Amino acid sequence: MTLIYLVGLPGSGKTTIGRLLARRFRLEFIDTDHVLEERLGCSIRTYFEREGEDAFRDAEQAVLADLSGKKNTIISTGGGIVLREANRTCLKNSGKVIYLRSSPEELFKRLRRDTQRPLLQVEDPFQTLKKLYEIRDPLYKEVASYTLETGRPSVATLVNMIVMQLEMSGVLAEHTTGLVQSN
Ligand code: S3P
């Protein structure tokens, strides 16, 4: 099973790290938010405003179900994907899940100028991040095969740590001619 998911709060680095990991292992890279925007035909922010969060979560669940049959792929997921139990079951059953764990303080530093994430377009985004963390941290842990604290290490170090973890556990192996993988 070479399907690896990255989960974590918005701003935890899922897309950046996912892209680098995919390049390193020569796997396909997919970002669920990008797939969603293509399907919805508009930005996530616009869709949220027009249709509401429930409709967005339905679309997100459908995307995950469709992608969960993929092989040789790294998938970075939207931060709220773990909210639905069906999604948590799907993540756990279809691949290895890496949780990029970041504190609300750290995330706030990265996201304070963000204009794209609908849930953070509020008066006090730091409070929102704290609430999201409280609710979601246990859910990310529930689905995670590995958890990485993103606090201090650079992106390159985090990628190396994940590579080592995946190789040590036999999930993936790096080869000069492409990626071969075990179960
Ligand atoms: C969301 C996170 C976003 C995106 C949507 C909802 C969330 O993805 O799916 O705005 O509920 O945390 P990122 O985690 O990539 O920002």
JSON list of C-alpha atoms and ligand atoms in Angstrom, two decimals:
[
{"chain": "A", "resi": 1, "resn": "MET", "atom": "CA", "xyz": [0.00, 0.00, 0.00]},
{"chain": "A", "resi": 2, "resn": "THR", "atom": "CA", "xyz": [1.81, 3.12, -1.14]},
{"chain": "A", "resi": 3, "resn": "LEU", "atom": "CA", "xyz": [-0.69, 5.69, -0.24]},
{"chain": "A", "resi": 4, "resn": "ILE", "atom": "CA", "xyz": [0.47, 8.28, 2.23]},
{"chain": "A", "resi": 5, "resn": "TYR", "atom": "CA", "xyz": [-1.74, 10.98, 3.67]},
{"chain": "A", "resi": 6, "resn": "LEU", "atom": "CA", "xyz": [-0.60, 14.13, 5.39]},
{"chain": "A", "resi": 7, "resn": "VAL", "atom": "CA", "xyz": [-3.01, 15.53, 7.96]},
{"chain": "A", "resi": 8, "resn": "GLY", "atom": "CA", "xyz": [-2.83, 18.50, 10.31]},
{"chain": "A", "resi": 9, "resn": "LEU", "atom": "CA", "xyz": [-4.22, 21.94, 10.96]},
{"chain": "A", "resi": 10, "resn": "PRO", "atom": "CA", "xyz": [-4.13, 24.63, 8.27]},
{"chain": "A", "resi": 11, "resn": "GLY", "atom": "CA", "xyz": [-0.62, 26.02, 7.97]},
{"chain": "A", "resi": 12, "resn": "SER", "atom": "CA", "xyz": [1.10, 22.91, 9.31]},
{"chain": "A", "resi": 13, "resn": "GLY", "atom": "CA", "xyz": [2.99, 22.43, 6.03]},
{"chain": "A", "resi": 14, "resn": "LYS", "atom": "CA", "xyz": [1.06, 19.54, 4.49]},
{"chain": "A", "resi": 15, "resn": "THR", "atom": "CA", "xyz": [1.26, 20.78, 0.92]},
{"chain": "A", "resi": 16, "resn": "THR", "atom": "CA", "xyz": [4.89, 21.92, 1.02]},
{"chain": "A", "resi": 17, "resn": "ILE", "atom": "CA", "xyz": [6.10, 18.77, 2.71]},
{"chain": "A", "resi": 18, "resn": "GLY", "atom": "CA", "xyz": [3.86, 16.50, 0.63]},
{"chain": "A", "resi": 19, "resn": "ARG", "atom": "CA", "xyz": [5.28, 17.91, -2.61]},
{"chain": "A", "resi": 20, "resn": "LEU", "atom": "CA", "xyz": [8.86, 17.42, -1.45]},
{"chain": "A", "resi": 21, "resn": "LEU", "atom": "CA", "xyz": [8.19, 13.89, -0.25]},
{"chain": "A", "resi": 22, "resn": "ALA", "atom": "CA", "xyz": [6.55, 12.98, -3.55]},
{"chain": "A", "resi": 23, "resn": "ARG", "atom": "CA", "xyz": [9.53, 14.32, -5.47]},
{"chain": "A", "resi": 24, "resn": "ARG", "atom": "CA", "xyz": [11.93, 12.43, -3.25]},
{"chain": "A", "resi": 25, "resn": "PHE", "atom": "CA", "xyz": [10.13, 9.12, -3.67]},
{"chain": "A", "resi": 26, "resn": "ARG", "atom": "CA", "xyz": [8.97, 9.78, -7.23]},
{"chain": "A", "resi": 27, "resn": "LEU", "atom": "CA", "xyz": [5.36, 9.40, -6.32]},
{"chain": "A", "resi": 28, "resn": "GLU", "atom": "CA", "xyz": [2.35, 11.30, -7.57]},
{"chain": "A", "resi": 29, "resn": "PHE", "atom": "CA", "xyz": [1.29, 14.25, -5.41]},
{"chain": "A", "resi": 30, "resn": "ILE", "atom": "CA", "xyz": [-2.33, 15.27, -4.86]},
{"chain": "A", "resi": 31, "resn": "ASP", "atom": "CA", "xyz": [-3.79, 18.00, -2.68]},
{"chain": "A", "resi": 32, "resn": "THR", "atom": "CA", "xyz": [-7.45, 17.38, -1.78]},
{"chain": "A", "resi": 33, "resn": "ASP", "atom": "CA", "xyz": [-8.14, 21.13, -1.66]},
{"chain": "A", "resi": 34, "resn": "HIS", "atom": "CA", "xyz": [-6.92, 21.52, -5.25]},
{"chain": "A", "resi": 35, "resn": "VAL", "atom": "CA", "xyz": [-9.04, 18.61, -6.45]},
{"chain": "A", "resi": 36, "resn": "LEU", "atom": "CA", "xyz": [-12.02, 20.15, -4.66]},
{"chain": "A", "resi": 37, "resn": "GLU", "atom": "CA", "xyz": [-11.50, 23.55, -6.24]},
{"chain": "A", "resi": 38, "resn": "GLU", "atom": "CA", "xyz": [-11.35, 21.95, -9.66]},
{"chain": "A", "resi": 39, "resn": "ARG", "atom": "CA", "xyz": [-14.54, 20.01, -9.04]},
{"chain": "A", "resi": 40, "resn": "LEU", "atom": "CA", "xyz": [-16.40, 22.91, -7.47]},
{"chain": "A", "resi": 41, "resn": "GLY", "atom": "CA", "xyz": [-15.25, 25.31, -10.16]},
{"chain": "A", "resi": 42, "resn": "CYS", "atom": "CA", "xyz": [-14.43, 28.03, -7.65]},
{"chain": "A", "resi": 43, "resn": "SER", "atom": "CA", "xyz": [-12.23, 28.72, -4.66]},
{"chain": "A", "resi": 44, "resn": "ILE", "atom": "CA", "xyz": [-12.94, 27.00, -1.37]},
{"chain": "A", "resi": 45, "resn": "ARG", "atom": "CA", "xyz": [-13.54, 30.36, 0.22]},
{"chain": "A", "resi": 46, "resn": "THR", "atom": "CA", "xyz": [-16.20, 31.24, -2.37]},
{"chain": "A", "resi": 47, "resn": "TYR", "atom": "CA", "xyz": [-17.85, 27.83, -2.04]},
{"chain": "A", "resi": 48, "resn": "PHE", "atom": "CA", "xyz": [-18.00, 28.13, 1.75]},
{"chain": "A", "resi": 49, "resn": "GLU", "atom": "CA", "xyz": [-19.61, 31.54, 1.46]},
{"chain": "A", "resi": 50, "resn": "ARG", "atom": "CA", "xyz": [-22.11, 30.41, -1.15]},
{"chain": "A", "resi": 51, "resn": "GLU", "atom": "CA", "xyz": [-23.05, 26.90, 0.00]},
{"chain": "A", "resi": 52, "resn": "GLY", "atom": "CA", "xyz": [-21.95, 26.64, 3.63]},
{"chain": "A", "resi": 53, "resn": "GLU", "atom": "CA", "xyz": [-19.62, 24.30, 5.47]},
{"chain": "A", "resi": 54, "resn": "ASP", "atom": "CA", "xyz": [-21.82, 21.18, 5.35]},
{"chain": "A", "resi": 55, "resn": "ALA", "atom": "CA", "xyz": [-21.96, 21.21, 1.57]},
{"chain": "A", "resi": 56, "resn": "PHE", "atom": "CA", "xyz": [-18.20, 21.70, 1.50]},
{"chain": "A", "resi": 57, "resn": "ARG", "atom": "CA", "xyz": [-17.69, 18.71, 3.84]},
{"chain": "A", "resi": 58, "resn": "ASP", "atom": "CA", "xyz": [-19.90, 16.54, 1.60]},
{"chain": "A", "resi": 59, "resn": "ALA", "atom": "CA", "xyz": [-17.78, 17.42, -1.40]},
{"chain": "A", "resi": 60, "resn": "GLU", "atom": "CA", "xyz": [-14.60, 16.82, 0.60]},
{"chain": "A", "resi": 61, "resn": "GLN", "atom": "CA", "xyz": [-15.80, 13.39, 1.71]},
{"chain": "A", "resi": 62, "resn": "ALA", "atom": "CA", "xyz": [-16.58, 12.43, -1.89]},
{"chain": "A", "resi": 63, "resn": "VAL", "atom": "CA", "xyz": [-13.11, 13.51, -3.02]},
{"chain": "A", "resi": 64, "resn": "LEU", "atom": "CA", "xyz": [-11.42, 11.49, -0.31]},
{"chain": "A", "resi": 65, "resn": "ALA", "atom": "CA", "xyz": [-13.48, 8.40, -1.14]},
{"chain": "A", "resi": 66, "resn": "ASP", "atom": "CA", "xyz": [-12.46, 8.75, -4.80]},
{"chain": "A", "resi": 67, "resn": "LEU", "atom": "CA", "xyz": [-8.78, 9.23, -4.05]},
{"chain": "A", "resi": 68, "resn": "SER", "atom": "CA", "xyz": [-8.50, 6.48, -1.47]},
{"chain": "A", "resi": 69, "resn": "GLY", "atom": "CA", "xyz": [-8.03, 3.82, -4.13]},
{"chain": "A", "resi": 70, "resn": "LYS", "atom": "CA", "xyz": [-4.87, 5.50, -5.41]},
{"chain": "A", "resi": 71, "resn": "LYS", "atom": "CA", "xyz": [-1.46, 3.88, -5.29]},
{"chain": "A", "resi": 72, "resn": "ASN", "atom": "CA", "xyz": [2.02, 5.37, -5.33]},
{"chain": "A", "resi": 73, "resn": "THR", "atom": "CA", "xyz": [0.66, 8.69, -4.22]},
{"chain": "A", "resi": 74, "resn": "ILE", "atom": "CA", "xyz": [1.14, 11.25, -1.48]},
{"chain": "A", "resi": 75, "resn": "ILE", "atom": "CA", "xyz": [-2.06, 13.09, -0.59]},
{"chain": "A", "resi": 76, "resn": "SER", "atom": "CA", "xyz": [-2.14, 16.26, 1.43]},
{"chain": "A", "resi": 77, "resn": "THR", "atom": "CA", "xyz": [-5.57, 16.76, 2.97]},
{"chain": "A", "resi": 78, "resn": "GLY", "atom": "CA", "xyz": [-7.65, 19.75, 4.05]},
{"chain": "A", "resi": 79, "resn": "GLY", "atom": "CA", "xyz": [-7.34, 20.45, 7.77]},
{"chain": "A", "resi": 80, "resn": "GLY", "atom": "CA", "xyz": [-10.96, 19.57, 8.50]},
{"chain": "A", "resi": 81, "resn": "ILE", "atom": "CA", "xyz": [-10.98, 16.19, 6.80]},
{"chain": "A", "resi": 82, "resn": "VAL", "atom": "CA", "xyz": [-10.78, 14.33, 10.11]},
{"chain": "A", "resi": 83, "resn": "LEU", "atom": "CA", "xyz": [-14.03, 15.84, 11.38]},
{"chain": "A", "resi": 84, "resn": "ARG", "atom": "CA", "xyz": [-16.17, 13.15, 9.78]},
{"chain": "A", "resi": 85, "resn": "GLU", "atom": "CA", "xyz": [-15.92, 9.66, 11.14]},
{"chain": "A", "resi": 86, "resn": "ALA", "atom": "CA", "xyz": [-16.35, 8.19, 7.66]},
{"chain": "A", "resi": 87, "resn": "ASN", "atom": "CA", "xyz": [-13.24, 10.09, 6.56]},
{"chain": "A", "resi": 88, "resn": "ARG", "atom": "CA", "xyz": [-11.25, 8.94, 9.57]},
{"chain": "A", "resi": 89, "resn": "THR", "atom": "CA", "xyz": [-12.13, 5.33, 8.81]},
{"chain": "A", "resi": 90, "resn": "CYS", "atom": "CA", "xyz": [-11.25, 5.81, 5.16]},
{"chain": "A", "resi": 91, "resn": "LEU", "atom": "CA", "xyz": [-7.86, 7.39, 5.99]},
{"chain": "A", "resi": 92, "resn": "LYS", "atom": "CA", "xyz": [-6.93, 4.64, 8.43]},
{"chain": "A", "resi": 93, "resn": "ASN", "atom": "CA", "xyz": [-7.98, 1.82, 6.13]},
{"chain": "A", "resi": 94, "resn": "SER", "atom": "CA", "xyz": [-6.50, 3.02, 2.88]},
{"chain": "A", "resi": 95, "resn": "GLY", "atom": "CA", "xyz": [-3.02, 4.31, 3.69]},
{"chain": "A", "resi": 96, "resn": "LYS", "atom": "CA", "xyz": [-0.38, 5.47, 6.13]},
{"chain": "A", "resi": 97, "resn": "VAL", "atom": "CA", "xyz": [-1.21, 8.74, 7.78]},
{"chain": "A", "resi": 98, "resn": "ILE", "atom": "CA", "xyz": [1.36, 11.30, 8.89]},
{"chain": "A", "resi": 99, "resn": "TYR", "atom": "CA", "xyz": [0.19, 13.94, 11.33]},
{"chain": "A", "resi": 100, "resn": "LEU", "atom": "CA", "xyz": [2.11, 17.21, 11.14]},
{"chain": "A", "resi": 101, "resn": "ARG", "atom": "CA", "xyz": [1.48, 18.54, 14.62]},
{"chain": "A", "resi": 102, "resn": "SER", "atom": "CA", "xyz": [1.85, 22.26, 15.22]},
{"chain": "A", "resi": 103, "resn": "SER", "atom": "CA", "xyz": [0.85, 24.51, 18.10]},
{"chain": "A", "resi": 104, "resn": "PRO", "atom": "CA", "xyz": [-1.79, 27.23, 17.61]},
{"chain": "A", "resi": 105, "resn": "GLU", "atom": "CA", "xyz": [0.94, 29.84, 18.35]},
{"chain": "A", "resi": 106, "resn": "GLU", "atom": "CA", "xyz": [3.14, 28.53, 15.58]},
{"chain": "A", "resi": 107, "resn": "LEU", "atom": "CA", "xyz": [0.23, 28.33, 13.14]},
{"chain": "A", "resi": 108, "resn": "PHE", "atom": "CA", "xyz": [-0.89, 31.83, 13.94]},
{"chain": "A", "resi": 109, "resn": "LYS", "atom": "CA", "xyz": [2.55, 33.16, 13.10]},
{"chain": "A", "resi": 110, "resn": "ARG", "atom": "CA", "xyz": [2.34, 31.51, 9.69]},
{"chain": "A", "resi": 111, "resn": "LEU", "atom": "CA", "xyz": [-1.28, 32.31, 8.93]},
{"chain": "A", "resi": 112, "resn": "ARG", "atom": "CA", "xyz": [-1.91, 35.74, 10.35]},
{"chain": "A", "resi": 113, "resn": "ARG", "atom": "CA", "xyz": [-2.05, 37.32, 6.91]},
{"chain": "A", "resi": 114, "resn": "ASP", "atom": "CA", "xyz": [-4.03, 34.52, 5.26]},
{"chain": "A", "resi": 115, "resn": "THR", "atom": "CA", "xyz": [-7.08, 35.55, 3.26]},
{"chain": "A", "resi": 116, "resn": "GLN", "atom": "CA", "xyz": [-8.00, 32.21, 1.67]},
{"chain": "A", "resi": 117, "resn": "ARG", "atom": "CA", "xyz": [-9.01, 30.00, 4.56]},
{"chain": "A", "resi": 118, "resn": "PRO", "atom": "CA", "xyz": [-12.67, 30.69, 5.30]},
{"chain": "A", "resi": 119, "resn": "LEU", "atom": "CA", "xyz": [-12.55, 29.55, 8.93]},
{"chain": "A", "resi": 120, "resn": "LEU", "atom": "CA", "xyz": [-9.82, 32.05, 9.73]},
{"chain": "A", "resi": 121, "resn": "GLN", "atom": "CA", "xyz": [-11.50, 35.15, 8.30]},
{"chain": "A", "resi": 122, "resn": "VAL", "atom": "CA", "xyz": [-12.68, 36.17, 11.75]},
{"chain": "A", "resi": 123, "resn": "GLU", "atom": "CA", "xyz": [-11.82, 38.90, 14.21]},
{"chain": "A", "resi": 124, "resn": "ASP", "atom": "CA", "xyz": [-9.61, 36.70, 16.38]},
{"chain": "A", "resi": 125, "resn": "PRO", "atom": "CA", "xyz": [-8.05, 33.94, 14.26]},
{"chain": "A", "resi": 126, "resn": "PHE", "atom": "CA", "xyz": [-5.75, 32.94, 17.13]},
{"chain": "A", "resi": 127, "resn": "GLN", "atom": "CA", "xyz": [-8.75, 31.96, 19.27]},
{"chain": "A", "resi": 128, "resn": "THR", "atom": "CA", "xyz": [-10.14, 30.02, 16.33]},
{"chain": "A", "resi": 129, "resn": "LEU", "atom": "CA", "xyz": [-6.85, 28.18, 15.86]},
{"chain": "A", "resi": 130, "resn": "LYS", "atom": "CA", "xyz": [-6.82, 27.30, 19.57]},
{"chain": "A", "resi": 131, "resn": "LYS", "atom": "CA", "xyz": [-10.34, 25.91, 19.31]},
{"chain": "A", "resi": 132, "resn": "LEU", "atom": "CA", "xyz": [-9.56, 23.98, 16.14]},
{"chain": "A", "resi": 133, "resn": "TYR", "atom": "CA", "xyz": [-6.49, 22.52, 17.84]},
{"chain": "A", "resi": 134, "resn": "GLU", "atom": "CA", "xyz": [-8.47, 21.42, 20.90]},
{"chain": "A", "resi": 135, "resn": "ILE", "atom": "CA", "xyz": [-11.12, 19.70, 18.83]},
{"chain": "A", "resi": 136, "resn": "ARG", "atom": "CA", "xyz": [-8.93, 18.23, 16.14]},
{"chain": "A", "resi": 137, "resn": "ASP", "atom": "CA", "xyz": [-5.67, 17.23, 17.81]},
{"chain": "A", "resi": 138, "resn": "PRO", "atom": "CA", "xyz": [-7.27, 14.03, 19.22]},
{"chain": "A", "resi": 139, "resn": "LEU", "atom": "CA", "xyz": [-8.81, 13.27, 15.83]},
{"chain": "A", "resi": 140, "resn": "TYR", "atom": "CA", "xyz": [-5.51, 13.65, 13.97]},
{"chain": "A", "resi": 141, "resn": "LYS", "atom": "CA", "xyz": [-3.89, 11.41, 16.58]},
{"chain": "A", "resi": 142, "resn": "GLU", "atom": "CA", "xyz": [-6.63, 8.84, 16.13]},
{"chain": "A", "resi": 143, "resn": "VAL", "atom": "CA", "xyz": [-5.85, 8.41, 12.44]},
{"chain": "A", "resi": 144, "resn": "ALA", "atom": "CA", "xyz": [-2.08, 8.92, 12.57]},
{"chain": "A", "resi": 145, "resn": "SER", "atom": "CA", "xyz": [0.43, 6.18, 11.88]},
{"chain": "A", "resi": 146, "resn": "TYR", "atom": "CA", "xyz": [3.16, 8.72, 12.77]},
{"chain": "A", "resi": 147, "resn": "THR", "atom": "CA", "xyz": [3.10, 12.11, 14.42]},
{"chain": "A", "resi": 148, "resn": "LEU", "atom": "CA", "xyz": [5.73, 14.75, 13.77]},
{"chain": "A", "resi": 149, "resn": "GLU", "atom": "CA", "xyz": [6.12, 17.92, 15.81]},
{"chain": "A", "resi": 150, "resn": "THR", "atom": "CA", "xyz": [6.71, 20.67, 13.26]},
{"chain": "A", "resi": 151, "resn": "GLY", "atom": "CA", "xyz": [7.87, 23.31, 15.76]},
{"chain": "A", "resi": 152, "resn": "ARG", "atom": "CA", "xyz": [11.63, 23.68, 15.41]},
{"chain": "A", "resi": 153, "resn": "PRO", "atom": "CA", "xyz": [12.92, 21.69, 12.48]},
{"chain": "A", "resi": 154, "resn": "SER", "atom": "CA", "xyz": [13.22, 23.23, 9.03]},
{"chain": "A", "resi": 155, "resn": "VAL", "atom": "CA", "xyz": [11.07, 21.86, 6.21]},
{"chain": "A", "resi": 156, "resn": "ALA", "atom": "CA", "xyz": [14.09, 19.96, 4.85]},
{"chain": "A", "resi": 157, "resn": "THR", "atom": "CA", "xyz": [14.69, 18.34, 8.24]},
{"chain": "A", "resi": 158, "resn": "LEU", "atom": "CA", "xyz": [11.04, 17.40, 8.58]},
{"chain": "A", "resi": 159, "resn": "VAL", "atom": "CA", "xyz": [11.11, 15.78, 5.16]},
{"chain": "A", "resi": 160, "resn": "ASN", "atom": "CA", "xyz": [14.22, 13.82, 6.11]},
{"chain": "A", "resi": 161, "resn": "MET", "atom": "CA", "xyz": [12.60, 12.70, 9.35]},
{"chain": "A", "resi": 162, "resn": "ILE", "atom": "CA", "xyz": [9.58, 11.40, 7.46]},
{"chain": "A", "resi": 163, "resn": "VAL", "atom": "CA", "xyz": [11.75, 9.68, 4.86]},
{"chain": "A", "resi": 164, "resn": "MET", "atom": "CA", "xyz": [13.64, 7.92, 7.64]},
{"chain": "A", "resi": 165, "resn": "GLN", "atom": "CA", "xyz": [10.47, 6.92, 9.40]},
{"chain": "A", "resi": 166, "resn": "LEU", "atom": "CA", "xyz": [8.92, 5.51, 6.23]},
{"chain": "A", "resi": 167, "resn": "GLU", "atom": "CA", "xyz": [12.06, 3.65, 5.30]},
{"chain": "A", "resi": 168, "resn": "MET", "atom": "CA", "xyz": [12.59, 2.26, 8.78]},
{"chain": "A", "resi": 169, "resn": "SER", "atom": "CA", "xyz": [9.07, 0.96, 8.93]},
{"chain": "A", "resi": 170, "resn": "GLY", "atom": "CA", "xyz": [9.43, -0.54, 5.46]},
{"chain": "A", "resi": 171, "resn": "VAL", "atom": "CA", "xyz": [6.63, 1.51, 3.95]},
{"chain": "A", "resi": 172, "resn": "LEU", "atom": "CA", "xyz": [8.86, 3.03, 1.28]},
{"chain": "A", "resi": 173, "resn": "ALA", "atom": "CA", "xyz": [12.37, 2.70, 0.00]},
{"chain": "A", "resi": 174, "resn": "GLU", "atom": "CA", "xyz": [14.36, 5.25, -1.93]},
{"chain": "A", "resi": 175, "resn": "HIS", "atom": "CA", "xyz": [16.02, 4.05, -5.12]},
{"chain": "A", "resi": 176, "resn": "THR", "atom": "CA", "xyz": [17.89, 5.87, -7.78]},
{"chain": "A", "resi": 177, "resn": "THR", "atom": "CA", "xyz": [15.64, 4.45, -10.47]},
{"chain": "A", "resi": 178, "resn": "GLY", "atom": "CA", "xyz": [12.38, 5.24, -8.87]},
{"chain": "A", "resi": 179, "resn": "LEU", "atom": "CA", "xyz": [10.46, 4.13, -5.97]},
{"chain": "A", "resi": 180, "resn": "VAL", "atom": "CA", "xyz": [9.78, 0.60, -5.04]},
{"chain": "A", "resi": 181, "resn": "GLN", "atom": "CA", "xyz": [7.77, -0.09, -2.08]},
{"chain": "A", "resi": 182, "resn": "SER", "atom": "CA", "xyz": [6.65, -2.80, 0.15]},
{"chain": "A", "resi": 183, "resn": "ASN", "atom": "CA", "xyz": [3.35, -3.32, 1.77]},
{"chain": "B", "resi": 1, "resn": "S3P", "atom": "C1", "xyz": [-10.11, 23.73, 6.34]},
{"chain": "B", "resi": 1, "resn": "S3P", "atom": "C2", "xyz": [-8.81, 23.73, 5.88]},
{"chain": "B", "resi": 1, "resn": "S3P", "atom": "C3", "xyz": [-8.45, 24.07, 4.50]},
{"chain": "B", "resi": 1, "resn": "S3P", "atom": "C4", "xyz": [-9.62, 23.85, 3.54]},
{"chain": "B", "resi": 1, "resn": "S3P", "atom": "C5", "xyz": [-10.85, 24.52, 4.08]},
{"chain": "B", "resi": 1, "resn": "S3P", "atom": "C6", "xyz": [-11.26, 24.02, 5.45]},
{"chain": "B", "resi": 1, "resn": "S3P", "atom": "C7", "xyz": [-10.35, 23.41, 7.76]},
{"chain": "B", "resi": 1, "resn": "S3P", "atom": "O1", "xyz": [-7.33, 23.29, 4.09]},
{"chain": "B", "resi": 1, "resn": "S3P", "atom": "O2", "xyz": [-9.88, 22.49, 3.33]},
{"chain": "B", "resi": 1, "resn": "S3P", "atom": "O3", "xyz": [-10.59, 25.90, 4.12]},
{"chain": "B", "resi": 1, "resn": "S3P", "atom": "O4", "xyz": [-11.50, 23.09, 8.13]},
{"chain": "B", "resi": 1, "resn": "S3P", "atom": "O5", "xyz": [-9.38, 23.44, 8.54]},
{"chain": "B", "resi": 1, "resn": "S3P", "atom": "P1", "xyz": [-5.82, 23.51, 4.65]},
{"chain": "B", "resi": 1, "resn": "S3P", "atom": "O6", "xyz": [-5.68, 22.69, 5.88]},
{"chain": "B", "resi": 1, "resn": "S3P", "atom": "O7", "xyz": [-4.98, 22.99, 3.54]},
{"chain": "B", "resi": 1, "resn": "S3P", "atom": "O8", "xyz": [-5.66, 24.95, 4.89]}
]
